[in-house]
Amino acid sequence: VVCAASMEPPFPFYIVRAQGREARIEKHALRLPEGAAAHDGHIHSHFGYCAEDVRPASAIERARMLGLSGITCVEHAGQIYLTREEFWGTAHIEDPGILRRARAEGRDRMAAFRREMAAYRSDFVRLGLEVEADRTGGLTLLPEDADGWDTLLGGIHWLPRDMPAATQKQ
């Protein structure tokens, strides 16, 4: 099998299935066909603690190379408000008041995230936040920060520590 260069568009790859003396070769491509309406709605940024090496410019470039119709850059709201230790310790789930305290103390990065990411907004790039439900059922997002986004993406990464079981003993 002679393979095309996998580092050039359309980024081909092959699956070879061999069984006994028989072989089947399937050619695939990472690049989507022209006109495909595929949008990646969950791309993180360097503002997140879980994806610090992700940069919007390189994500946009890669999405265009792969033939996507657009992307949405979202970041965990909890990671923008809190320190790494607070977030990974689930403070945004267990202590809903911590978001307001972080804002009052000037520790959150929401204004910086909005300002920096606004430069990337276009017909191709949408912006949003990934939010969760805290222990009271509220969003991990201050009300004044809810407007101005193309999307608010809901996620469940943790449940409150003392949440009751979903089923009752018989």
XYZ file of C-alpha atoms in Angstrom:
170
model
C 0.000 0.000 0.000
C 1.362 3.393 -0.948
C -0.112 6.020 1.340
C -0.590 9.689 0.621
C 1.144 12.191 2.895
C -0.924 12.270 6.067
C 0.358 15.730 7.037
C -1.190 17.423 3.984
C -4.849 18.121 3.214
C -7.117 16.211 3.172
C -5.089 14.451 5.919
C -5.676 10.876 4.764
C -5.340 7.782 6.869
C -5.896 4.132 6.088
C -7.408 1.188 7.894
C -6.029 -2.137 6.756
C -7.932 -5.244 7.798
C -6.024 -8.438 7.160
C -7.388 -11.931 7.703
C -5.518 -14.886 6.319
C -4.646 -14.115 2.697
C -7.339 -11.480 2.376
C -6.830 -7.748 2.990
C -9.270 -4.856 2.879
C -8.001 -1.285 2.718
C -10.190 1.680 3.604
C -9.006 5.207 2.930
C -10.384 7.983 5.131
C -9.622 11.677 5.553
C -9.666 13.943 8.573
C -10.618 16.911 6.408
C -14.347 17.159 5.918
C -15.821 17.343 2.428
C -16.383 20.823 0.962
C -19.608 22.344 2.241
C -19.874 20.073 5.288
C -21.845 21.773 8.037
C -19.824 20.537 11.000
C -19.332 22.949 13.889
C -17.161 22.155 16.928
C -19.055 23.704 19.820
C -16.625 22.863 22.625
C -13.099 24.221 22.236
C -11.299 25.420 25.355
C -8.675 28.124 25.697
C -5.541 28.969 27.625
C -7.776 30.503 30.324
C -8.709 26.998 31.461
C -6.633 25.030 33.916
C -7.259 21.842 31.960
C -6.020 23.075 28.562
C -3.314 25.677 29.094
C -1.546 24.890 25.812
C -4.651 25.627 23.707
C -4.645 28.977 21.932
C -7.598 30.370 19.978
C -5.521 31.250 16.893
C -4.155 27.710 16.510
C -7.584 26.171 17.183
C -9.105 28.391 14.480
C -6.345 27.507 12.027
C -6.749 23.777 12.691
C -10.550 23.962 12.388
C -10.271 25.698 9.019
C -7.699 23.151 7.794
C -10.040 20.315 8.744
C -12.969 21.895 6.925
C -15.191 22.782 9.871
C -17.911 25.335 9.276
C -17.131 27.053 12.571
C -16.163 26.663 16.215
C -17.304 27.857 19.604
C -14.589 28.706 22.109
C -15.921 28.077 25.598
C -14.250 28.121 28.973
C -15.263 26.715 32.341
C -16.794 29.652 34.183
C -15.561 28.186 37.477
C -11.998 28.201 36.214
C -12.283 31.847 35.200
C -13.603 32.903 38.613
C -11.459 30.780 40.905
C -7.897 29.711 41.529
C -6.734 26.345 40.283
C -6.877 24.924 43.825
C -10.366 26.239 44.506
C -11.717 24.923 41.221
C -10.196 21.429 41.456
C -11.355 21.330 45.077
C -14.930 21.841 43.747
C -15.461 25.112 45.647
C -17.717 26.368 42.835
C -20.031 23.395 43.448
C -19.890 23.229 47.243
C -19.773 26.964 48.078
C -21.950 29.028 45.697
C -20.955 32.281 47.442
C -17.314 31.864 46.452
C -17.897 33.284 42.967
C -19.209 36.551 44.406
C -16.325 36.705 46.923
C -13.765 36.104 44.162
C -15.290 38.996 42.200
C -15.338 41.285 45.245
C -11.670 40.470 45.927
C -10.734 41.146 42.284
C -9.489 37.581 41.764
C -11.689 36.522 38.846
C -10.556 36.739 35.220
C -13.956 37.158 33.537
C -13.276 40.675 32.203
C -9.899 39.549 30.824
C -11.478 36.482 29.189
C -14.217 38.592 27.556
C -11.743 41.217 26.353
C -9.175 38.797 24.910
C -11.660 36.404 23.327
C -13.690 39.245 21.722
C -10.838 39.727 19.264
C -11.551 36.246 17.820
C -15.338 36.530 17.484
C -16.474 36.287 13.861
C -18.890 34.433 11.616
C -16.548 31.444 12.053
C -15.841 31.791 15.790
C -18.501 31.956 18.470
C -17.843 32.493 22.168
C -19.333 31.019 25.304
C -18.977 29.665 28.781
C -19.289 26.158 30.169
C -21.344 26.255 33.356
C -22.444 23.720 35.936
C -25.073 23.497 38.636
C -23.881 24.218 42.151
C -25.184 22.457 45.261
C -28.238 24.744 45.395
C -29.152 24.173 41.737
C -27.868 27.591 40.649
C -25.451 28.089 37.777
C -21.744 28.517 38.415
C -22.036 31.936 36.799
C -22.751 35.341 38.274
C -25.967 36.802 36.798
C -24.203 39.894 35.477
C -21.856 37.683 33.438
C -24.594 35.671 31.682
C -25.268 38.083 28.806
C -23.222 38.644 25.679
C -22.280 35.047 24.898
C -23.240 33.054 21.833
C -23.769 29.984 23.997
C -23.839 28.776 27.564
C -22.843 25.120 27.557
C -24.022 23.001 30.462
C -21.705 20.405 31.921
C -21.692 18.021 34.853
C -18.211 17.382 36.183
C -19.003 16.986 39.896
C -22.013 16.408 42.082
C -22.332 17.845 45.601
C -20.549 15.667 48.164
C -23.648 14.909 50.235
C -26.159 14.599 47.412
C -28.834 12.033 48.258
C -28.993 8.812 46.259
C -31.302 8.832 43.254
C -33.015 5.620 44.329
C -34.631 4.715 47.621
C -34.112 1.453 49.492
C -37.101 -0.883 49.250
